Amino acid sequence: MKGGDEAIVPPLPSSHPLDWKFSQVFGERTAGEEVQEVDIISAIEFDKTGDHLATGDRGGRVVLFERTDKKDNGGTRKDLEKMDHSVTRHPEFRYKTEFQSHEPEFDYLKSLEIEEKINKIRWCQTANGALFLLSTNDKTIKFWKVQEKKIKKISNMNVDTSKAVGNGCMASSSSSTPQLPNGGSCDGGYNHPSNDLLGAISSLRLQVVTSHESSLLARCRRVYAHAHDYHINSISNNSDGETFISADDLRINLWNLEISNQSFNIVDVKPANMEDLTEVITSAEFHPTHCNMLAYSSSKGSIRLVDLRQSALCDSHAKLFEEPEAPGSRSFFTEIIASISDIKFGTNGRHILSRDYMTLKLWDINMDSGPVATFQVHEYLRPKLCDLYENDSIFDKFECCLSGDGLRVTTGSYSNLFRVFGCSPGSTEATTLEASKNPTRRQVQTPSRPSRSLSSSFTRVVRRGGSDSPGVDANGNPFDFTTKLLHLAWHPAENSIACAAANSLYMYYA
């Protein structure tokens, strides 16, 4: 999937599905262990190199992991090729550090509690060996610097003990008579001041600063606050390395990383009368290479592409991506399941991946007539929409992501399952995996092949009330609405996925 202005030829599409294997787990639960609410992971993000991974949780903490298998191999590619043994190893990460990013607050003007849960994390450009990242809760964005600091200690000996005597007299190198530190002699005899001074200097030991083990220090550089009346759902870095956006339900603000007390409102969908409100912003992201372009999605299932060069306030969009509703398919749940919970640009910026409750859709920014591919994720849940509405599961916000080469997409589901689809031309890859040490242990029905557009529609009248059939999928496996895999991230350069199942971080490779 090559961008219009890209000269690099993309890799050839894979002809067979990837064989996913378990790599690591952090925070694994023991059988019967109760999960604390504050430990549940709420955000995952790889940095651009893929050597660092950050997670945020509902307790307001940010935990950083760093890759270790690259460091162990070392050497250039030529040196590695000369080795007798194979150096092909799956990605391995280790715990690096953690810090408290946000604390619970209370808005006294609105009598509103602001929870500390981390909604999003975004990595910024590194500088001088330090890591920089943005983290946000519902109201406040913070800019963090994480740097390795060497612990320095001062040696506690500043006198040469081998030349010290009795009551503090010191032996002079130029005289056998013991000398006091201030130039006097112990026997009361007269010595030339210069000789006494030389003796004291020769036996004096200056304080020495020594470096011991190093520690990681996280420091909050800036706080971007008081700019959103509604809950922040997205933050996204600009490719210029200087600015970023933050989005809530009705507005998108543009910030400069260096200026925390001022932002510019670039998108405002708030109507003059709130009773006229028909849709809200659900996600927003900058284009990966064009600093003037960004996209945002809405609760009506549409994606708008915005060009900042058109005007300071982007009330009008450059392009609108939405799929027309199939005739006769409208029902009580139509708008709810059409709401887009997440959008992501492909690495080259040519495609946008969107996730609504039922499907994944892949859009080409050069073609706004409809998605180029649609992947069915929750089609087997369509008969259960009444139950999902009753227990609020229908409002769950699942994230999505693309592989670095743009050939595959993935998203989460219930029962701690996640799906991987091939999106290259002609691919029929559709893999279902479970977030556990045995990812292929459970399988739900094979999702339908990607189609040009949604082929399914509501063919029956949905009735309110319970269902007589138990909660099982097409293969008879029970699905659990309480265990949901909402957050996951794909390594930018390799086939490696990190996903969150409650408080556990699972990593897989292929």
Short mmCIF file of C-alpha atoms in Angstrom, two decimals:
data_model
loop_
_atom_site.label_atom_id
_atom_site.label_comp_id
_atom_site.label_asym_id
_atom_site.label_seq_id
_atom_site.Cartn_x
_atom_site.Cartn_y
_atom_site.Cartn_z
CA MET A 1 0.00 0.00 0.00
CA LYS A 2 2.14 2.79 -1.29
CA GLY A 3 1.39 6.47 -0.70
CA GLY A 4 0.90 8.76 -3.66
CA ASP A 5 4.16 10.61 -3.05
CA GLU A 6 6.19 7.65 -1.82
CA ALA A 7 9.08 6.34 -3.89
CA ILE A 8 9.73 3.29 -1.70
CA VAL A 9 8.29 0.04 -3.03
CA PRO A 10 6.30 -1.75 -0.31
CA PRO A 11 6.99 -5.38 0.55
CA LEU A 12 5.14 -8.05 -1.37
CA PRO A 13 1.88 -9.19 0.22
CA SER A 14 2.19 -12.26 2.40
CA SER A 15 0.46 -15.23 0.80
CA HIS A 16 -0.25 -17.08 4.05
CA PRO A 17 -1.40 -16.11 7.55
CA LEU A 18 1.21 -15.36 10.15
CA ASP A 19 1.95 -17.94 12.83
CA TRP A 20 1.54 -15.99 16.08
CA LYS A 21 3.41 -17.12 19.17
CA PHE A 22 3.41 -16.02 22.79
CA SER A 23 6.37 -13.84 23.76
CA GLN A 24 5.94 -12.30 27.22
CA VAL A 25 3.45 -11.31 29.86
CA PHE A 26 3.75 -8.62 32.52
CA GLY A 27 1.43 -8.54 35.51
CA GLU A 28 0.02 -12.01 34.98
CA ARG A 29 -2.81 -12.90 37.33
CA THR A 30 -2.83 -16.08 39.37
CA ALA A 31 -5.96 -18.22 39.40
CA GLY A 32 -8.67 -16.57 41.46
CA GLU A 33 -6.73 -13.35 41.96
CA GLU A 34 -8.92 -10.29 42.13
CA VAL A 35 -7.98 -7.42 39.85
CA GLN A 36 -7.79 -4.00 41.46
CA GLU A 37 -9.57 -1.28 39.49
CA VAL A 38 -6.54 1.05 39.59
CA ASP A 39 -4.31 -1.63 37.98
CA ILE A 40 -6.39 -2.08 34.82
CA ILE A 41 -4.43 -0.92 31.76
CA SER A 42 -6.14 1.91 29.85
CA ALA A 43 -3.53 2.92 27.21
CA ILE A 44 -0.69 1.28 25.22
CA GLU A 45 1.78 2.91 22.85
CA PHE A 46 5.05 1.94 21.11
CA ASP A 47 7.51 4.70 20.28
CA LYS A 48 8.58 5.25 16.65
CA THR A 49 11.62 2.98 16.94
CA GLY A 50 9.72 0.20 18.68
CA ASP A 51 12.44 -0.01 21.34
CA HIS A 52 10.21 1.42 24.05
CA LEU A 53 6.65 0.67 25.10
CA ALA A 54 4.48 2.72 27.45
CA THR A 55 1.30 1.72 29.26
CA GLY A 56 -1.06 3.80 31.35
CA ASP A 57 -3.57 2.53 33.89
CA ARG A 58 -6.68 3.66 35.70
CA GLY A 59 -4.59 4.59 38.72
CA GLY A 60 -2.89 7.39 36.78
CA ARG A 61 0.45 5.60 36.48
CA VAL A 62 2.62 5.33 33.38
CA VAL A 63 4.87 2.27 33.09
CA LEU A 64 7.73 2.14 30.60
CA PHE A 65 9.31 -0.97 29.09
CA GLU A 66 12.47 -1.17 26.98
CA ARG A 67 13.60 -3.70 24.44
CA THR A 68 16.51 -5.90 25.49
CA ASP A 69 17.10 -8.47 22.72
CA LYS A 70 18.71 -5.88 20.39
CA LYS A 71 21.23 -4.87 23.02
CA ASP A 72 22.25 -8.45 23.69
CA ASN A 73 23.07 -9.16 20.05
CA GLY A 74 25.12 -6.04 19.38
CA GLY A 75 27.41 -5.47 16.43
CA THR A 76 26.71 -4.51 12.86
CA ARG A 77 24.76 -6.64 10.43
CA LYS A 78 28.01 -7.85 8.80
CA ASP A 79 29.35 -9.00 12.15
CA LEU A 80 26.12 -10.81 12.94
CA GLU A 81 26.12 -12.57 9.57
CA LYS A 82 29.59 -13.94 10.28
CA MET A 83 28.43 -15.57 13.50
CA ASP A 84 27.96 -19.34 13.47
CA HIS A 85 24.76 -19.26 15.50
CA SER A 86 21.48 -17.74 14.44
CA VAL A 87 20.58 -14.37 15.96
CA THR A 88 16.91 -14.55 15.03
CA ARG A 89 15.08 -13.92 18.30
CA HIS A 90 11.65 -12.68 19.11
CA PRO A 91 11.34 -9.19 20.64
CA GLU A 92 11.94 -9.13 24.37
CA PHE A 93 11.11 -6.26 26.69
CA ARG A 94 11.86 -5.58 30.31
CA TYR A 95 10.44 -3.23 32.89
CA LYS A 96 12.23 0.13 32.77
CA THR A 97 10.51 2.50 35.18
CA GLU A 98 7.14 3.87 36.23
CA PHE A 99 5.83 7.16 37.57
CA GLN A 100 2.61 8.70 38.81
CA SER A 101 1.39 10.83 35.94
CA HIS A 102 -2.00 12.02 37.21
CA GLU A 103 -3.74 12.27 40.57
CA PRO A 104 -7.49 12.40 41.25
CA GLU A 105 -8.80 15.96 41.27
CA PHE A 106 -12.04 17.76 42.01
CA ASP A 107 -13.50 20.60 39.95
CA TYR A 108 -15.15 22.79 42.56
CA LEU A 109 -16.80 25.07 40.01
CA LYS A 110 -18.64 22.18 38.36
CA SER A 111 -18.75 19.89 41.42
CA LEU A 112 -17.14 17.22 39.26
CA GLU A 113 -14.64 14.53 40.20
CA ILE A 114 -11.79 14.15 37.71
CA GLU A 115 -10.43 10.63 37.83
CA GLU A 116 -6.75 9.91 37.35
CA LYS A 117 -7.22 7.28 34.59
CA ILE A 118 -4.77 7.66 31.69
CA ASN A 119 -6.80 7.99 28.48
CA LYS A 120 -3.97 8.26 25.95
CA ILE A 121 -0.16 8.20 25.76
CA ARG A 122 1.88 9.56 22.86
CA TRP A 123 5.66 9.44 22.44
CA CYS A 124 7.51 12.58 21.38
CA GLN A 125 10.92 13.01 19.75
CA THR A 126 13.89 11.92 21.86
CA ALA A 127 16.74 14.32 22.62
CA ASN A 128 20.11 13.90 24.38
CA GLY A 129 19.30 10.36 25.43
CA ALA A 130 16.10 11.41 27.20
CA LEU A 131 12.62 10.07 26.47
CA PHE A 132 9.68 12.45 26.10
CA LEU A 133 5.99 11.59 26.14
CA LEU A 134 2.54 13.10 26.52
CA SER A 135 -0.09 11.60 28.80
CA THR A 136 -3.63 12.74 29.45
CA ASN A 137 -6.58 12.00 31.66
CA ASP A 138 -10.06 13.47 31.12
CA LYS A 139 -8.98 17.08 31.56
CA THR A 140 -5.23 17.60 31.86
CA ILE A 141 -2.36 16.80 29.47
CA LYS A 142 1.19 16.48 30.82
CA PHE A 143 4.56 16.50 29.05
CA TRP A 144 7.06 14.16 30.69
CA LYS A 145 10.82 13.82 30.40
CA VAL A 146 12.38 10.52 31.46
CA GLN A 147 16.16 10.57 31.74
CA GLU A 148 18.83 8.37 33.17
CA LYS A 149 20.67 10.07 36.02
CA LYS A 150 23.90 8.74 37.50
CA ILE A 151 23.94 8.76 41.29
CA LYS A 152 27.03 10.70 42.37
CA LYS A 153 28.58 10.36 45.83
CA ILE A 154 31.34 12.34 47.56
CA SER A 155 34.08 10.28 49.17
CA ASN A 156 34.10 10.79 52.94
CA MET A 157 37.90 10.81 53.31
CA ASN A 158 39.68 14.13 52.76
CA VAL A 159 42.75 13.45 54.93
CA ASP A 160 45.56 10.99 54.34
CA THR A 161 45.08 8.79 57.39
CA SER A 162 48.44 7.14 56.88
CA LYS A 163 50.17 10.42 57.75
CA ALA A 164 47.79 11.53 60.48
CA VAL A 165 48.97 11.25 64.12
CA GLY A 166 47.48 11.40 67.61
CA ASN A 167 45.62 14.63 68.20
CA GLY A 168 45.42 15.87 64.65
CA CYS A 169 49.07 16.60 63.93
CA MET A 170 50.29 15.62 60.46
CA ALA A 171 53.73 14.52 59.45
CA SER A 172 55.34 16.89 56.98
CA SER A 173 57.12 15.49 53.98
CA SER A 174 59.91 18.06 54.46
CA SER A 175 60.45 17.60 58.20
CA SER A 176 60.34 14.78 60.70
CA THR A 177 58.61 17.11 63.18
CA PRO A 178 54.86 16.56 63.23
CA GLN A 179 52.97 19.54 61.85
CA LEU A 180 49.53 20.92 62.65
CA PRO A 181 47.19 21.50 59.74
CA ASN A 182 47.39 25.29 60.20
CA GLY A 183 51.17 25.37 59.99
CA GLY A 184 52.07 25.05 63.70
CA SER A 185 54.23 22.29 65.11
CA CYS A 186 53.38 19.83 67.84
CA ASP A 187 56.57 20.42 69.86
CA GLY A 188 56.16 24.18 69.93
CA GLY A 189 59.38 24.73 67.97
CA TYR A 190 59.58 27.24 65.15
CA ASN A 191 59.27 26.09 61.57
CA HIS A 192 59.32 28.19 58.45
CA PRO A 193 55.70 28.84 57.31
CA SER A 194 56.44 27.75 53.76
CA ASN A 195 57.70 24.36 54.88
CA ASP A 196 54.65 23.84 57.08
CA LEU A 197 52.31 24.78 54.21
CA LEU A 198 53.96 22.37 51.81
CA GLY A 199 53.70 19.60 54.35
CA ALA A 200 50.00 20.18 54.87
CA ILE A 201 49.26 20.28 51.14
CA SER A 202 51.17 17.11 50.40
CA SER A 203 49.11 15.12 52.89
CA LEU A 204 45.71 16.67 52.05
CA ARG A 205 43.20 14.62 50.07
CA LEU A 206 40.63 16.59 48.06
CA GLN A 207 37.03 15.38 48.03
CA VAL A 208 36.37 13.07 45.10
CA VAL A 209 32.98 12.73 43.36
CA THR A 210 32.34 9.17 42.22
CA SER A 211 29.50 7.90 39.99
CA HIS A 212 27.68 4.82 41.16
CA GLU A 213 24.67 3.05 39.64
CA SER A 214 22.27 5.09 37.51
CA SER A 215 18.56 5.63 38.10
CA LEU A 216 15.72 6.85 35.89
CA LEU A 217 14.13 10.15 36.79
CA ALA A 218 10.73 11.19 35.41
CA ARG A 219 10.04 14.89 35.54
CA CYS A 220 6.91 16.73 34.42
CA ARG A 221 8.09 19.49 32.12
CA ARG A 222 4.74 21.10 31.29
CA VAL A 223 1.06 20.87 32.18
CA TYR A 224 -1.54 21.74 29.54
CA ALA A 225 -4.74 22.34 31.50
CA HIS A 226 -8.06 24.23 31.50
CA ALA A 227 -8.64 23.96 27.75
CA HIS A 228 -11.38 21.33 27.57
CA ASP A 229 -14.92 21.49 28.94
CA TYR A 230 -15.54 17.87 28.02
CA HIS A 231 -13.55 14.68 28.45
CA ILE A 232 -10.39 14.41 26.34
CA ASN A 233 -10.58 11.32 24.10
CA SER A 234 -7.49 11.83 21.89
CA ILE A 235 -4.07 13.42 21.70
CA SER A 236 -1.83 13.22 18.64
CA ASN A 237 1.66 14.50 17.79
CA ASN A 238 2.32 16.47 14.65
CA SER A 239 5.08 15.39 12.27
CA ASP A 240 6.69 18.84 12.68
CA GLY A 241 7.81 17.80 16.17
CA GLU A 242 6.58 21.08 17.64
CA THR A 243 2.81 20.84 17.96
CA PHE A 244 0.09 18.39 18.96
CA ILE A 245 -3.69 18.26 19.10
CA SER A 246 -6.09 17.30 21.85
CA ALA A 247 -9.74 16.42 21.20
CA ASP A 248 -12.82 16.18 23.36
CA ASP A 249 -16.44 15.52 22.45
CA LEU A 250 -16.99 18.89 20.77
CA ARG A 251 -13.64 20.60 20.16
CA ILE A 252 -10.11 19.99 18.89
CA ASN A 253 -7.33 22.23 20.17
CA LEU A 254 -3.87 22.82 18.69
CA TRP A 255 -0.95 23.20 21.13
CA ASN A 256 2.72 24.05 20.91
CA LEU A 257 4.81 21.73 23.06
CA GLU A 258 6.73 24.71 24.45
CA ILE A 259 3.65 26.75 25.40
CA SER A 260 1.36 25.33 28.07
CA ASN A 261 -0.86 28.33 28.81
CA GLN A 262 -2.27 28.85 25.32
CA SER A 263 -3.94 26.69 22.68
CA PHE A 264 -5.85 27.37 19.47
CA ASN A 265 -9.30 25.93 18.83
CA ILE A 266 -9.23 24.53 15.28
CA VAL A 267 -12.41 22.41 15.23
CA ASP A 268 -15.63 23.28 17.06
CA VAL A 269 -18.79 21.28 16.45
CA LYS A 270 -20.73 22.68 19.41
CA PRO A 271 -24.09 24.06 18.21
CA ALA A 272 -25.49 27.34 19.48
CA ASN A 273 -28.28 25.36 21.11
CA MET A 274 -27.15 22.12 22.71
CA GLU A 275 -30.54 20.60 21.94
CA ASP A 276 -29.50 20.64 18.29
CA LEU A 277 -26.47 18.44 18.99
CA THR A 278 -26.55 15.37 16.72
CA GLU A 279 -22.97 14.03 16.78
CA VAL A 280 -19.77 14.26 18.79
CA ILE A 281 -16.07 13.83 18.08
CA THR A 282 -14.83 10.37 19.07
CA SER A 283 -11.19 10.31 17.91
CA ALA A 284 -8.62 12.52 16.17
CA GLU A 285 -5.16 11.99 14.71
CA PHE A 286 -2.56 13.95 12.76
CA HIS A 287 -1.34 12.72 9.38
CA PRO A 288 2.01 10.92 9.90
CA THR A 289 3.93 12.98 7.32
CA HIS A 290 1.88 16.04 6.30
CA CYS A 291 1.88 18.50 9.20
CA ASN A 292 -1.11 20.41 7.79
CA MET A 293 -3.53 17.46 7.70
CA LEU A 294 -5.50 15.71 10.40
CA ALA A 295 -8.53 13.45 10.58
CA TYR A 296 -11.27 13.09 13.15
CA SER A 297 -14.16 10.68 13.49
CA SER A 298 -17.68 11.15 14.78
CA SER A 299 -20.41 9.23 16.56
CA LYS A 300 -22.35 9.06 13.28
CA GLY A 301 -19.71 6.86 11.64
CA SER A 302 -18.07 9.53 9.48
CA ILE A 303 -14.43 10.58 9.16
CA ARG A 304 -13.47 14.12 8.21
CA LEU A 305 -10.11 15.04 6.75
CA VAL A 306 -9.05 18.59 7.64
CA ASP A 307 -6.44 20.83 5.97
CA LEU A 308 -5.04 23.46 8.33
CA ARG A 309 -3.98 25.59 5.36
CA GLN A 310 -7.59 26.36 4.45
CA SER A 311 -8.49 28.44 7.50
CA ALA A 312 -7.62 28.96 11.14
CA LEU A 313 -10.95 27.46 12.25
CA CYS A 314 -11.55 24.26 10.32
CA ASP A 315 -15.35 24.34 10.27
CA SER A 316 -15.35 22.88 6.78
CA HIS A 317 -13.59 19.63 5.97
CA ALA A 318 -11.44 18.87 2.95
CA LYS A 319 -12.89 15.36 2.59
CA LEU A 320 -15.67 13.36 4.16
CA PHE A 321 -15.51 9.57 4.44
CA GLU A 322 -18.74 7.77 5.27
CA GLU A 323 -20.63 4.76 4.09
CA PRO A 324 -24.23 5.29 2.99
CA GLU A 325 -26.83 3.45 5.01
CA ALA A 326 -28.31 0.43 3.29
CA PRO A 327 -32.03 0.90 2.45
CA GLY A 328 -34.35 -0.68 4.99
CA SER A 329 -31.58 -1.53 7.43
CA ARG A 330 -32.27 1.18 9.99
CA SER A 331 -33.13 0.09 13.53
CA PHE A 332 -32.90 1.29 17.12
CA PHE A 333 -29.22 0.26 17.27
CA THR A 334 -28.07 1.60 13.90
CA GLU A 335 -26.53 4.86 15.13
CA ILE A 336 -25.04 3.28 18.26
CA ILE A 337 -23.12 0.58 16.41
CA ALA A 338 -22.09 3.03 13.66
CA SER A 339 -20.19 5.25 16.11
CA ILE A 340 -16.44 5.11 15.42
CA SER A 341 -14.40 4.44 18.54
CA ASP A 342 -10.90 4.79 17.06
CA ILE A 343 -9.07 5.82 13.88
CA LYS A 344 -5.44 5.32 12.88
CA PHE A 345 -3.41 6.45 9.88
CA GLY A 346 -1.22 3.94 8.10
CA THR A 347 2.53 4.55 8.32
CA ASN A 348 2.68 6.11 4.85
CA GLY A 349 -0.45 8.20 5.44
CA ARG A 350 -2.34 6.79 2.45
CA HIS A 351 -4.91 4.81 4.43
CA ILE A 352 -7.08 5.34 7.51
CA LEU A 353 -8.27 2.44 9.66
CA SER A 354 -11.49 2.94 11.64
CA ARG A 355 -13.23 0.76 14.22
CA ASP A 356 -16.92 0.84 14.97
CA TYR A 357 -18.71 -1.65 17.20
CA MET A 358 -19.30 -4.27 14.53
CA THR A 359 -16.52 -3.82 11.98
CA LEU A 360 -13.09 -2.60 11.00
CA LYS A 361 -12.98 -0.42 7.89
CA LEU A 362 -9.98 0.56 5.78
CA TRP A 363 -10.24 3.83 3.86
CA ASP A 364 -8.10 5.27 1.07
CA ILE A 365 -7.77 9.04 1.56
CA ASN A 366 -7.85 9.46 -2.22
CA MET A 367 -11.23 7.76 -2.48
CA ASP A 368 -14.11 9.04 -0.39
CA SER A 369 -16.88 6.96 -1.99
CA GLY A 370 -16.53 4.17 0.58
CA PRO A 371 -14.07 1.94 2.40
CA VAL A 372 -11.68 -0.19 0.34
CA ALA A 373 -12.21 -3.09 2.74
CA THR A 374 -14.55 -4.00 5.58
CA PHE A 375 -13.71 -6.67 8.15
CA GLN A 376 -16.50 -8.24 10.21
CA VAL A 377 -15.49 -8.40 13.87
CA HIS A 378 -18.70 -8.71 15.89
CA GLU A 379 -21.16 -10.01 13.34
CA TYR A 380 -21.87 -13.04 15.53
CA LEU A 381 -23.09 -10.64 18.24
CA ARG A 382 -25.81 -9.10 16.09
CA PRO A 383 -28.58 -11.28 17.60
CA LYS A 384 -27.39 -10.19 21.08
CA LEU A 385 -27.62 -6.41 20.55
CA CYS A 386 -30.52 -6.12 23.00
CA ASP A 387 -28.52 -7.77 25.77
CA LEU A 388 -25.45 -5.71 24.88
CA TYR A 389 -27.52 -2.55 25.15
CA GLU A 390 -28.98 -3.58 28.50
CA ASN A 391 -25.56 -4.16 30.08
CA ASP A 392 -23.95 -1.13 28.31
CA SER A 393 -21.43 -3.33 26.48
CA ILE A 394 -22.64 -1.87 23.18
CA PHE A 395 -20.90 1.37 24.19
CA ASP A 396 -17.45 -0.24 24.65
CA LYS A 397 -14.67 1.59 22.81
CA PHE A 398 -12.35 -0.85 21.02
CA GLU A 399 -9.08 0.43 19.58
CA CYS A 400 -7.49 -0.64 16.29
CA CYS A 401 -4.04 -0.50 14.71
CA LEU A 402 -2.14 -1.30 11.51
CA SER A 403 1.13 -3.13 11.03
CA GLY A 404 4.16 -1.07 10.10
CA ASP A 405 4.13 -2.42 6.53
CA GLY A 406 0.40 -1.75 6.20
CA LEU A 407 -0.38 -5.33 5.20
CA ARG A 408 -2.39 -6.27 8.30
CA VAL A 409 -4.79 -4.74 10.79
CA THR A 410 -5.89 -5.81 14.25
CA THR A 411 -8.48 -4.99 16.89
CA GLY A 412 -9.83 -6.42 20.14
CA SER A 413 -13.03 -8.20 21.14
CA TYR A 414 -14.66 -9.90 24.12
CA SER A 415 -13.37 -12.91 26.10
CA ASN A 416 -9.90 -11.31 25.79
CA LEU A 417 -9.82 -12.15 22.09
CA PHE A 418 -8.28 -10.09 19.31
CA ARG A 419 -8.44 -10.43 15.53
CA VAL A 420 -5.74 -10.03 12.89
CA PHE A 421 -6.80 -9.47 9.26
CA GLY A 422 -4.74 -9.33 6.09
CA CYS A 423 -5.61 -6.25 4.04
CA SER A 424 -3.33 -6.66 1.04
CA PRO A 425 -5.11 -7.32 -2.29
CA GLY A 426 -6.40 -10.87 -2.46
CA SER A 427 -5.61 -11.69 1.16
CA THR A 428 -8.07 -13.90 3.05
CA GLU A 429 -6.15 -13.89 6.32
CA ALA A 430 -8.44 -13.69 9.36
CA THR A 431 -6.91 -14.98 12.60
CA THR A 432 -8.52 -15.02 16.05
CA LEU A 433 -6.20 -15.10 19.06
CA GLU A 434 -6.67 -15.07 22.81
CA ALA A 435 -4.67 -12.90 25.21
CA SER A 436 -3.10 -15.77 27.14
CA LYS A 437 0.08 -17.84 27.09
CA ASN A 438 -1.60 -20.08 24.52
CA PRO A 439 -3.02 -17.58 22.01
CA THR A 440 -4.55 -20.24 19.73
CA ARG A 441 -6.29 -22.12 22.55
CA ARG A 442 -9.75 -20.73 21.83
CA GLN A 443 -11.20 -19.93 18.46
CA VAL A 444 -14.43 -18.18 17.60
CA GLN A 445 -16.06 -18.43 14.23
CA THR A 446 -13.87 -17.48 11.31
CA PRO A 447 -14.73 -13.87 10.47
CA SER A 448 -15.96 -13.25 6.98
CA ARG A 449 -13.53 -12.21 4.30
CA PRO A 450 -12.97 -8.51 3.75
CA SER A 451 -15.57 -7.07 1.44
CA ARG A 452 -15.80 -3.90 -0.59
CA SER A 453 -18.68 -2.69 1.55
CA LEU A 454 -21.01 -3.90 4.24
CA SER A 455 -23.04 -6.67 2.73
CA SER A 456 -25.02 -7.54 5.82
CA SER A 457 -27.99 -5.60 7.07
CA PHE A 458 -30.67 -5.88 9.69
CA THR A 459 -33.09 -8.45 8.31
CA ARG A 460 -35.09 -9.04 11.45
CA VAL A 461 -36.95 -6.84 13.87
CA VAL A 462 -34.96 -6.55 17.08
CA ARG A 463 -37.11 -7.06 20.13
CA ARG A 464 -36.44 -5.65 23.57
CA GLY A 465 -35.98 -8.19 26.33
CA GLY A 466 -33.83 -11.15 27.18
CA SER A 467 -32.77 -13.98 24.96
CA ASP A 468 -33.42 -17.64 25.61
CA SER A 469 -30.18 -18.77 24.02
CA PRO A 470 -27.02 -18.73 26.17
CA GLY A 471 -24.13 -16.41 25.32
CA VAL A 472 -22.24 -18.56 22.85
CA ASP A 473 -20.69 -17.94 19.46
CA ALA A 474 -21.13 -20.00 16.31
CA ASN A 475 -18.67 -22.64 17.53
CA GLY A 476 -20.40 -23.04 20.87
CA ASN A 477 -17.72 -21.23 22.89
CA PRO A 478 -19.16 -18.97 25.58
CA PHE A 479 -18.23 -15.31 25.23
CA ASP A 480 -17.67 -13.17 28.30
CA PHE A 481 -18.69 -9.52 28.07
CA THR A 482 -16.83 -8.69 31.30
CA THR A 483 -13.42 -9.59 29.85
CA LYS A 484 -12.75 -7.29 26.92
CA LEU A 485 -9.57 -6.46 25.05
CA LEU A 486 -9.91 -2.74 24.35
CA HIS A 487 -6.30 -1.60 24.01
CA LEU A 488 -3.54 -2.94 21.77
CA ALA A 489 -0.57 -1.69 19.73
CA TRP A 490 1.45 -3.04 16.79
CA HIS A 491 5.23 -2.70 16.73
CA PRO A 492 6.16 -0.11 14.06
CA ALA A 493 8.77 -2.25 12.33
CA GLU A 494 8.06 -5.90 13.17
CA ASN A 495 5.16 -8.32 13.45
CA SER A 496 4.78 -7.94 17.19
CA ILE A 497 1.61 -7.01 19.07
CA ALA A 498 1.18 -5.79 22.64
CA CYS A 499 -2.32 -6.00 24.12
CA ALA A 500 -3.92 -5.39 27.49
CA ALA A 501 -6.20 -7.87 29.23
CA ALA A 502 -7.31 -6.14 32.45
CA ASN A 503 -4.07 -5.55 34.41
CA SER A 504 -1.92 -7.91 32.30
CA LEU A 505 0.21 -6.91 29.33
CA TYR A 506 0.60 -9.70 26.77
CA MET A 507 3.06 -9.64 23.88
CA TYR A 508 3.03 -11.81 20.76
CA TYR A 509 5.27 -12.17 17.72
CA ALA A 510 5.12 -13.83 14.30
#
